[in-house]
Coordinates of C-alpha atoms in Angstrom, one line a residue:
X8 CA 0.0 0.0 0.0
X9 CA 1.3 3.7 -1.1
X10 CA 1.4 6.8 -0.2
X11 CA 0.7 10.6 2.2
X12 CA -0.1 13.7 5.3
X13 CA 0.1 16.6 9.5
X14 CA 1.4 18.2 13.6
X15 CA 1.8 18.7 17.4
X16 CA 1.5 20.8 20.7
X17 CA -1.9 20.4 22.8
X18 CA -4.0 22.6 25.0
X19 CA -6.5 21.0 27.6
X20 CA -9.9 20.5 26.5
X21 CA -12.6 21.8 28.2
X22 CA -15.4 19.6 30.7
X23 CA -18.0 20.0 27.8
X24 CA -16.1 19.0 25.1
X25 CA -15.9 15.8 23.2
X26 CA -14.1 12.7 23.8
X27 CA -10.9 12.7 21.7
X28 CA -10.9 9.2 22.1
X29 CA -14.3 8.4 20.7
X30 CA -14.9 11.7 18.9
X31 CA -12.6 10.9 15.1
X32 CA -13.5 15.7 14.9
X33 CA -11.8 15.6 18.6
X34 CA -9.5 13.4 17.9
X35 CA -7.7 14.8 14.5
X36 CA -7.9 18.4 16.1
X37 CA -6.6 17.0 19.2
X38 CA -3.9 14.8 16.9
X39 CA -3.0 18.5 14.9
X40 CA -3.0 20.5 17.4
X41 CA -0.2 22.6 16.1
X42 CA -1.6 23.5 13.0
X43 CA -5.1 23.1 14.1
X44 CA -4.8 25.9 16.3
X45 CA -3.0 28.3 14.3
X46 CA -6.8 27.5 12.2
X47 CA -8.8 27.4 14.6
X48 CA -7.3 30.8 16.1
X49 CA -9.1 32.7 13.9
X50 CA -11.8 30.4 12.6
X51 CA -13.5 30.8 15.6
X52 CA -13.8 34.7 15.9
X53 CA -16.5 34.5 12.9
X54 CA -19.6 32.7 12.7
X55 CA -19.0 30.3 9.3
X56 CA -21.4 28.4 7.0
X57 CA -19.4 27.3 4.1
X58 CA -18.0 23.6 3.7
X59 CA -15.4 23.7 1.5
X60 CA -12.0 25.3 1.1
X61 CA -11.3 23.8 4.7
X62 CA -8.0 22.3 5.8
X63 CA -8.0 18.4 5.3
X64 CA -8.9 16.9 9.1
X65 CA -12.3 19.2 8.2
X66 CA -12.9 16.1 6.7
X67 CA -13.4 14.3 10.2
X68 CA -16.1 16.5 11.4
X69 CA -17.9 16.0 8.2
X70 CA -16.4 19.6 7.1
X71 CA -19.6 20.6 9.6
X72 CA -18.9 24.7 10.6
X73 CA -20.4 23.8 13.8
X74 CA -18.9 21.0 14.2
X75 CA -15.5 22.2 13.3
X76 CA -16.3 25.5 15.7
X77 CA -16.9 23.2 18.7
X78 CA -13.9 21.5 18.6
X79 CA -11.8 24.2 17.8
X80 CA -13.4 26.2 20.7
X81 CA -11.8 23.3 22.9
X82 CA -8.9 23.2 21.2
X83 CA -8.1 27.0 21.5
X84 CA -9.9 28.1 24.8
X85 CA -10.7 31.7 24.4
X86 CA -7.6 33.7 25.8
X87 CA -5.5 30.7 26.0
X88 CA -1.9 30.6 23.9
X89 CA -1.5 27.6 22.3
X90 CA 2.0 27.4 20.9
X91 CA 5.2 29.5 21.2
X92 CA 7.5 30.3 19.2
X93 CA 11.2 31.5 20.0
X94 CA 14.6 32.4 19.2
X95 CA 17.3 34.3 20.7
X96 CA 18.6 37.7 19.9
X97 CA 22.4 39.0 20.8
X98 CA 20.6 41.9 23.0
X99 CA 17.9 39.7 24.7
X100 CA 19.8 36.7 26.1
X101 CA 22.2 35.4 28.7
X102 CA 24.1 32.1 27.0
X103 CA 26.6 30.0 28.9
X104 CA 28.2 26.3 28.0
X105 CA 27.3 22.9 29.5
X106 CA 29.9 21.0 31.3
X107 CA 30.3 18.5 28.6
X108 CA 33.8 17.6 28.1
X109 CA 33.6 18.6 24.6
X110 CA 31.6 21.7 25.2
X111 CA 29.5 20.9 22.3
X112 CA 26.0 21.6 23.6
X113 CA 25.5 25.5 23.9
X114 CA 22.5 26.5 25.9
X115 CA 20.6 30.3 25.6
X116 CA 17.9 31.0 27.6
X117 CA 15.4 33.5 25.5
X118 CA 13.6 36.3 26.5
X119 CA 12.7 37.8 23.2
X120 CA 9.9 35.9 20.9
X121 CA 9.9 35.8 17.2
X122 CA 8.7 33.1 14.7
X123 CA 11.6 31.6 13.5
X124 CA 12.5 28.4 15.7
X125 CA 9.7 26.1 16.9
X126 CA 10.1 24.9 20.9
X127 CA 9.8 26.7 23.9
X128 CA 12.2 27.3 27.1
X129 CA 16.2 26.5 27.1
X130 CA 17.7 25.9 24.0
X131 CA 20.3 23.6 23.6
X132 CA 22.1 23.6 20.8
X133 CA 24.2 20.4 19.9
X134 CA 27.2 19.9 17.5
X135 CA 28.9 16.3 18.4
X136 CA 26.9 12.7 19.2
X137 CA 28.3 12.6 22.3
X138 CA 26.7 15.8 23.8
X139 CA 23.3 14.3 22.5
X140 CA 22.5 12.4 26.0
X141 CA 22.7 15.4 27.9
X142 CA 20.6 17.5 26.4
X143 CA 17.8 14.8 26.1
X144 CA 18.2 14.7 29.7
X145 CA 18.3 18.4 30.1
X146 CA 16.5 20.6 27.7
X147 CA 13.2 20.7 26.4
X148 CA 14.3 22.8 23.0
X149 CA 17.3 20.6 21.5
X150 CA 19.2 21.8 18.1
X151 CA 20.9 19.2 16.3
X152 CA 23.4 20.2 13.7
X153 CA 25.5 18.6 12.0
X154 CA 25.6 15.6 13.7
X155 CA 28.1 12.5 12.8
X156 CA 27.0 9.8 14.3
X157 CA 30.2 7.2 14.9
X158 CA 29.4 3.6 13.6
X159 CA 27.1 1.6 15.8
X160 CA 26.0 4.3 17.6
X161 CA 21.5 5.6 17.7
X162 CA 20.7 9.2 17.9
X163 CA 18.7 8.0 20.7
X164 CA 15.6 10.2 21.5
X165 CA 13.6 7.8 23.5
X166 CA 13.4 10.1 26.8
X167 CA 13.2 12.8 25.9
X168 CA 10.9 15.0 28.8
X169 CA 6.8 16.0 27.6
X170 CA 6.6 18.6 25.3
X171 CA 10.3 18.4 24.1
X172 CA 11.0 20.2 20.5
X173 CA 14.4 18.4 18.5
X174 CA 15.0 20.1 15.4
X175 CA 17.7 19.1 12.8
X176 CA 19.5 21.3 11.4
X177 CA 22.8 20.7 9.0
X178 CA 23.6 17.5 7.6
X179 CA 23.0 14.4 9.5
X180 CA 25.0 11.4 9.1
X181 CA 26.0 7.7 10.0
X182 CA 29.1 5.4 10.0
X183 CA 28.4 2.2 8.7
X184 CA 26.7 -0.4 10.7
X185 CA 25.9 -3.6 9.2
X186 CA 23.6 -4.7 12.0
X187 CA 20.5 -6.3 10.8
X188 CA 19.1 -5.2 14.6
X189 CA 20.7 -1.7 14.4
X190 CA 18.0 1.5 14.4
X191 CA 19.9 4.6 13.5
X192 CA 17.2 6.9 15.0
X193 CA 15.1 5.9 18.0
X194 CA 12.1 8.4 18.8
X195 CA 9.3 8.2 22.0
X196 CA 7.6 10.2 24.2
X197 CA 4.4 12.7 24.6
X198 CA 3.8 15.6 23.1
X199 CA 7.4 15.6 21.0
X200 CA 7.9 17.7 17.9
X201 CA 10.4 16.4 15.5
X202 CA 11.1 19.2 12.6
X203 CA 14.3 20.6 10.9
X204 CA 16.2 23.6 10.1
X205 CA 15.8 25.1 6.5
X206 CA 18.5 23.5 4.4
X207 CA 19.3 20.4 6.9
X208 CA 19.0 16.9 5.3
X209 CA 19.4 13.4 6.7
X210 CA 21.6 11.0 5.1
X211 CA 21.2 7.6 5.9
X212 CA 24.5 6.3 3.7
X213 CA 22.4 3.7 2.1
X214 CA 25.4 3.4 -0.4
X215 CA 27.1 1.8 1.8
X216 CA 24.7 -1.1 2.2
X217 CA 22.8 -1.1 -0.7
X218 CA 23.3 -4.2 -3.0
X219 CA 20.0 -4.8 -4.9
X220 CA 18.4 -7.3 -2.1
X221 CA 17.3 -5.5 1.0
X222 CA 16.0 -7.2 3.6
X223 CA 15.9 -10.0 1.7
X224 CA 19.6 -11.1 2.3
X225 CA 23.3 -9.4 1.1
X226 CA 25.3 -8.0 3.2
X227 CA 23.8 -7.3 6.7
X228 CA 21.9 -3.8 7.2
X229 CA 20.0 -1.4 9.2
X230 CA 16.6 -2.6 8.6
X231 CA 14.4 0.3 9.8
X232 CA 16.3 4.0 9.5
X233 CA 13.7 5.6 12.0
X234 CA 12.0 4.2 14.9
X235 CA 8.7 5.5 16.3
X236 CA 7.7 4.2 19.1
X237 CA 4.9 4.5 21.5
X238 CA 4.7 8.3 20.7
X239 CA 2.0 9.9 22.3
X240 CA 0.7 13.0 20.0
X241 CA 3.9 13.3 18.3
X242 CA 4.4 15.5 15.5
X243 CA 7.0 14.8 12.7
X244 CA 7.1 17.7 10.4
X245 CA 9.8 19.6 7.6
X246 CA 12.1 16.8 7.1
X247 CA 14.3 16.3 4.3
X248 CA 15.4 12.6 4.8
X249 CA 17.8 10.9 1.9
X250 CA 19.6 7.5 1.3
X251 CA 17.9 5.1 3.8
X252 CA 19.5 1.8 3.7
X253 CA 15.9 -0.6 3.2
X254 CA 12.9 0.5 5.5
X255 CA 12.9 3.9 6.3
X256 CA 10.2 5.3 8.8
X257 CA 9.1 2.6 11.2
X258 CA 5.8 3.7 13.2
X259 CA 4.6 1.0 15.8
X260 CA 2.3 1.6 18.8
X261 CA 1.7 5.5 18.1
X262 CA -1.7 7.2 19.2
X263 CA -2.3 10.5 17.9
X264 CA 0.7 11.2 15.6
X265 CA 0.9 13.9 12.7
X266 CA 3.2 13.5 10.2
X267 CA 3.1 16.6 7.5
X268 CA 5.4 17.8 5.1
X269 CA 8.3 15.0 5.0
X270 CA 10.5 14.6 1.5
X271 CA 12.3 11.5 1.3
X272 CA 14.2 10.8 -1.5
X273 CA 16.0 7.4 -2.2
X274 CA 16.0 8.2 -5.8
X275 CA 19.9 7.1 -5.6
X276 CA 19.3 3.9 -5.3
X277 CA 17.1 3.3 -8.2
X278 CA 20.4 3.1 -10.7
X279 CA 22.8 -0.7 -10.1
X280 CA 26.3 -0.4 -8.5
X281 CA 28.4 -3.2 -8.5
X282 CA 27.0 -5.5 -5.7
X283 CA 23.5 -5.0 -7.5
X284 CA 23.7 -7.3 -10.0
X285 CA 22.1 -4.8 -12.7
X286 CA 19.1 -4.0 -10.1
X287 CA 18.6 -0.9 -8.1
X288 CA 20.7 -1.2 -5.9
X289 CA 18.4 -0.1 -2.8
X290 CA 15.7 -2.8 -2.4
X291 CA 12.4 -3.0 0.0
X292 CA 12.9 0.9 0.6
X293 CA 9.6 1.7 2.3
X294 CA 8.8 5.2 3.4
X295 CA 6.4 4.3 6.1
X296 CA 5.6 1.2 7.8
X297 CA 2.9 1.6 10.3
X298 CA 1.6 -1.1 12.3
X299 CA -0.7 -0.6 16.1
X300 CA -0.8 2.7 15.5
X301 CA -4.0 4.6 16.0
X302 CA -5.6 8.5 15.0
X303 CA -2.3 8.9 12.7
X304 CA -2.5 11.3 9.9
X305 CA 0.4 11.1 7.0
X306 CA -0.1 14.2 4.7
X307 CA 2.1 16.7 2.3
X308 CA 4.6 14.3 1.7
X309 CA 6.8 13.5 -1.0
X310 CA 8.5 9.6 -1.7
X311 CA 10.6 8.5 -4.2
X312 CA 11.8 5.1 -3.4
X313 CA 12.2 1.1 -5.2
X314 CA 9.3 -0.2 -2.6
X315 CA 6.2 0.4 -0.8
X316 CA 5.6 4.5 0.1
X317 CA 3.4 3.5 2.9
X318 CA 2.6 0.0 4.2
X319 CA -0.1 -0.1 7.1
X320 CA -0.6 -3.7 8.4
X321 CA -2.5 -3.0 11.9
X322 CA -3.7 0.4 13.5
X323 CA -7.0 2.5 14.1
X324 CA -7.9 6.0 12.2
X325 CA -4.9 6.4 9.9
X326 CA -4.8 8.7 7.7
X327 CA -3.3 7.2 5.7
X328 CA -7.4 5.2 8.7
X329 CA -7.7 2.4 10.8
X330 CA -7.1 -1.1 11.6
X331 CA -6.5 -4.3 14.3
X332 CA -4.4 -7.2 13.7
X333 CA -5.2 -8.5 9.6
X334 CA -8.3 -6.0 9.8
X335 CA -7.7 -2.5 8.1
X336 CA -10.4 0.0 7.5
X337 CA -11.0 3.4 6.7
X338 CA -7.9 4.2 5.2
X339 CA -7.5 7.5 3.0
X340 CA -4.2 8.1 0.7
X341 CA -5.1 11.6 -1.1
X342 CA -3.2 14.5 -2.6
X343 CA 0.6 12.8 -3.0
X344 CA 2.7 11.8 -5.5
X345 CA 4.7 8.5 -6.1
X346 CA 7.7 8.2 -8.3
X347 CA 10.3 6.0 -9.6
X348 CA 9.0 3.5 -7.6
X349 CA 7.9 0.0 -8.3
X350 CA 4.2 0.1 -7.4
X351 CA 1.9 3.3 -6.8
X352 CA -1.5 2.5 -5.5
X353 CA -1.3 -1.8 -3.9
X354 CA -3.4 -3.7 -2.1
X355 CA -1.7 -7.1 -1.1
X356 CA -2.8 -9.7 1.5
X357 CA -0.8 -12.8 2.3
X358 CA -2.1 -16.6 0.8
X359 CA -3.9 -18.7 3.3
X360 CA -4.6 -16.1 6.0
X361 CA -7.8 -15.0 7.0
X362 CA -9.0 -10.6 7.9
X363 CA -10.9 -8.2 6.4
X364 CA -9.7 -4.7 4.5
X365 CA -13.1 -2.3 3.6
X366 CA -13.4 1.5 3.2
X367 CA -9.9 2.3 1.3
X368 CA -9.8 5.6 -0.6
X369 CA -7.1 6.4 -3.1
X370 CA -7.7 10.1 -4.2
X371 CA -6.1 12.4 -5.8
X372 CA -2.5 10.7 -6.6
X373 CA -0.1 11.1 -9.3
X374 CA 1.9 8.5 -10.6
X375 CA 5.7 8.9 -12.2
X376 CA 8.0 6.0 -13.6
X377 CA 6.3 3.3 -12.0
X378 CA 8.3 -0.2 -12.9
X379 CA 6.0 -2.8 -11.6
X380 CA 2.3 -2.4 -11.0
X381 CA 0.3 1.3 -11.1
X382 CA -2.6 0.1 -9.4
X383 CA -2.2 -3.3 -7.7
X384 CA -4.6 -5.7 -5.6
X385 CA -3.6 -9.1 -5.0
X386 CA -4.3 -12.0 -2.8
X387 CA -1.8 -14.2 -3.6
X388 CA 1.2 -12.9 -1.2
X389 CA 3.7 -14.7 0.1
X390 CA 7.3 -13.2 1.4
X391 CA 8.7 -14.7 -1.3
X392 CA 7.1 -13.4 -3.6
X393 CA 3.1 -13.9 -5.2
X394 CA 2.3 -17.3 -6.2
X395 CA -0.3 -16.4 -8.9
X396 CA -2.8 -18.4 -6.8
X397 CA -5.1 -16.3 -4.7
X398 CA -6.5 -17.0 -2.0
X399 CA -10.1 -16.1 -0.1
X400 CA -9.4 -15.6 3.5
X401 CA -9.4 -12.0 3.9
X402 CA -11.9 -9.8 2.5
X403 CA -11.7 -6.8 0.4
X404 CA -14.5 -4.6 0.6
X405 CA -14.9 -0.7 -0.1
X406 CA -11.8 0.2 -2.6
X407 CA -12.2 3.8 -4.3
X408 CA -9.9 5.2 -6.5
X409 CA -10.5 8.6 -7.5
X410 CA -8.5 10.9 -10.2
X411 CA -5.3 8.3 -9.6
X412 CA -3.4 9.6 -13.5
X413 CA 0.0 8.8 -14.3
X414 CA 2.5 6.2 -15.9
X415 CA 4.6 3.1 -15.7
X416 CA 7.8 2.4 -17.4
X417 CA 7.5 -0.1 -20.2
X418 CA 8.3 -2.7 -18.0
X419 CA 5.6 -1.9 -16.1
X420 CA 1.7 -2.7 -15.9
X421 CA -0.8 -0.6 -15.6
X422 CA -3.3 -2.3 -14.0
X423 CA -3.1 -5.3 -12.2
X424 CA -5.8 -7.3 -9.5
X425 CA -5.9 -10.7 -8.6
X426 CA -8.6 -11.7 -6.2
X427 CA -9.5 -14.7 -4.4
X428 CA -13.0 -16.6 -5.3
X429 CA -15.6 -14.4 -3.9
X430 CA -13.4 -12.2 -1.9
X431 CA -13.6 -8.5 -3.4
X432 CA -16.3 -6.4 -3.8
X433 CA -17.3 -2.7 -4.3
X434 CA -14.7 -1.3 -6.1
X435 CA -15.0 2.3 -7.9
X436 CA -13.1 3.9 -10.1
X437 CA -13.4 7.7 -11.4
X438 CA -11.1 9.4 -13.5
X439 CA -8.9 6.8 -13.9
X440 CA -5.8 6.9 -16.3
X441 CA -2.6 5.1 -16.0
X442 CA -0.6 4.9 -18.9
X443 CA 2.8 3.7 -20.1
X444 CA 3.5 -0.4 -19.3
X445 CA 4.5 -2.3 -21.7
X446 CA 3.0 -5.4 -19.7
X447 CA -0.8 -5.9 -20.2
X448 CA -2.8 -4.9 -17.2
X449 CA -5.1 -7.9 -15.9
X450 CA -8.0 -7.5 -13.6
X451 CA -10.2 -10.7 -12.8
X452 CA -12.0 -8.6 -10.8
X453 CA -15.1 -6.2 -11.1
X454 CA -16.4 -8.5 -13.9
X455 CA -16.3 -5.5 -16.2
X456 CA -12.4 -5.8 -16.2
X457 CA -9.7 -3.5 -15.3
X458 CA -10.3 0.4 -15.4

């Protein structure tokens, strides 16, 4: 499955107000917080009747005015700031250094407030990997820049204290680490803000690993590049993330994450090098694998990778919406691009298993220099590839694709859906147009053929 969208800060909500945990309005505006309050700020200072032209989580209160007025009146409690932003200015600020050895964390303590660096309280600015401990353990507003990190050795952000901003700034790197087991970033906590600096980028030297089989065997690698775990209303937002060496975002047991505005680019690995054996030489490079992660929303993001942009296997509400152990529903992919990947829009469930998948939307996605399959459902998965036997045990109920347009190489298919006996249904398709494979599409499912 393919594809992406949003942020984080929270303010109490009121006795009155609804349940963020039953309430899916409550619960994205709780989820956004950051940039649902900037909205609701001034949404809520004018009476509104118009349904349209409203930011995407409108779409969780039905894009009601009073429904979206409600919540945001919770959100954003008249009078109440929601967020802060600071910086420090030469004539405002008292700055002194840690007592790390290398004297490589620099902390200023702000009294002037501007717009230009997202956090709030001490800022502690760090420059080596070894400094990196302390200021988890210290500061609340952590700058990372430039950061080398030595061979075998996380950025570990795993306690970092409740409302704790870490932006990245500079280039980010790692030594080598061929460690099958070995996460190069770590990342928990509540109410944690993960962004970067204009310019900064985070190189994962996937070169280094990269010989055309992944996870599937070769020389031993990194198989997840970032590690959310547990989060609690964590935002990830305005990261430019490059060279991953397979999986590259891992989100397990999340609630109420946003994830907005993230740019990954393996496209490097898409041309052979001399382990490759005239494949890509990066192989099973996912963007996102989410799995027991509930209210999640994936939006404004850009993928170019040789796997799956987004996989969701278990999880409730994400957006990319909602799933348990083999059952996923309610999922929404819309407004996002995929390129110079091998598949754009899949559905794939395992042979001989049994769930259920209903209510999946597709909307809105363009597809680039797509070398397998453009659209793809399939229930004939097995690790080692599809047998070309499907199988009935899960369900597949609900699909929509709407205005999915672009092309596959000539190696490619365009369209491409193998069901089990009796096992899909309800599949709708409007403006439809994928164009470019040389390999000719097959659909044995609706009866009327493939789009």
């Amino acid at each position: 499955m393919h594809s992406i969208f949003l942020l984080a800060a929270l303010a109490p909500l009121a006795l009155a107000c609804t349940n963020p945990d039953t309430d899916p309005c409550a619960s994205v505006l709780t989820a956004s917080s950051v940039a649902a309050a900037s909205f609701c700020k001034t949404y809520t200072l004018t009476s509104h009747t118009a349904t349209t032209s409203l930011p995407a989580f409108a779409t969780y209160c039905s894009n009601r005015p009073d429904k979206i007025s409600s919540a945001c009146s919770c959100l954003v409690p008249t009078g109440t700031s929601t967020t802060t932003l600071v910086t420090t200015t030469k004539a405002a600020i008292s700055s002194s250094k840690t007592s790390t050895p290398s004297s490589s964390v620099k902390t200023t303590t702000p009294t002037a407030k501007t717009t230009t660096t997202v956090g709030t309280g001490t800022t502690c600015t760090v420059t080596e990997y070894a400094s990196i401990t302390s200021a988890v353990a210290s500061c609340t507003n952590i700058v990372l820049e430039n950061i080398s990190a030595p061979a075998s050795s996380t950025i570990l952000l795993t306690k970092l204290k409740q409302g704790s901003t870490v932006t990245f700034a500079g280039k980010t790197t790692f030594g080598k680490t061929s460690n099958d087991d070995f996460n190069p970033i770590e990342i928990a906590g509540t109410d944690i803000t993960i962004t970067g600096a204009p310019g900064h980028v985070i190189d994962g030297n996937g070169q280094a690993y990269w010989d055309g089989q992944g996870s599937n065997g070769g020389v031993p690698k990194p198989d997840h590049f970032i590690v959310l775990s547990k989060m609690v209303r964590g935002t990830i937002t305005n990261l430019n993330i490059q060279n991953w060496p397979v999986h590259c975002f891992d989100v397990t047991g999340c609630t109420g994450m946003t994830m907005d505005n993230l740019h990954l680019d393996n496209s490097a690995g898409s041309a052979a090098n001399s382990a490759s054996g005239g494949l890509a030489a990066a192989h099973n490079s996912d963007g996102f694998d989410f799995s027991s992660s509930n209210n999640v929303i994936l939006s404004n993001t850009y993928v170019s990778n040789q796997d799956d942009c987004v996989a969701v296997t278990s999880g409730v509400n994400v957006t990319v919406t909602g799933m348990t152990n083999n059952v996923v529903t309610d999922i929404t992919f819309s407004d996002s691009s995929v390129s110079n990947s091998q598949n754009g829009c899949r559905i794939k469930t395992n042979s001989k298993t049994t769930g259920a998948i209903s209510g999946i939307t597709y909307k809105n996605i363009v597809l680039s220099g797509i070398s397998i399959y453009g659209i793809d459902i399939q229930q004939d998965y097995l690790n080692g590839g599809p047998t070309g036997s499907p199988t009935n045990g899960v369900t597949i109920d609900g699909v929509t694709f709407d205005n999915v347009t672009g092309t596959c190489t000539p190696a490619g298919t365009d369209y491409y859906i193998l069901c089990g006996s009796g096992s899909c249904a309800d599949f709708s398709y409007t403006d439809i147009s994928i164009t470019g494979g040389g390999v000719n599409s097959s659909c044995n499912y609706p009866a009327s053929g493939c789009p």
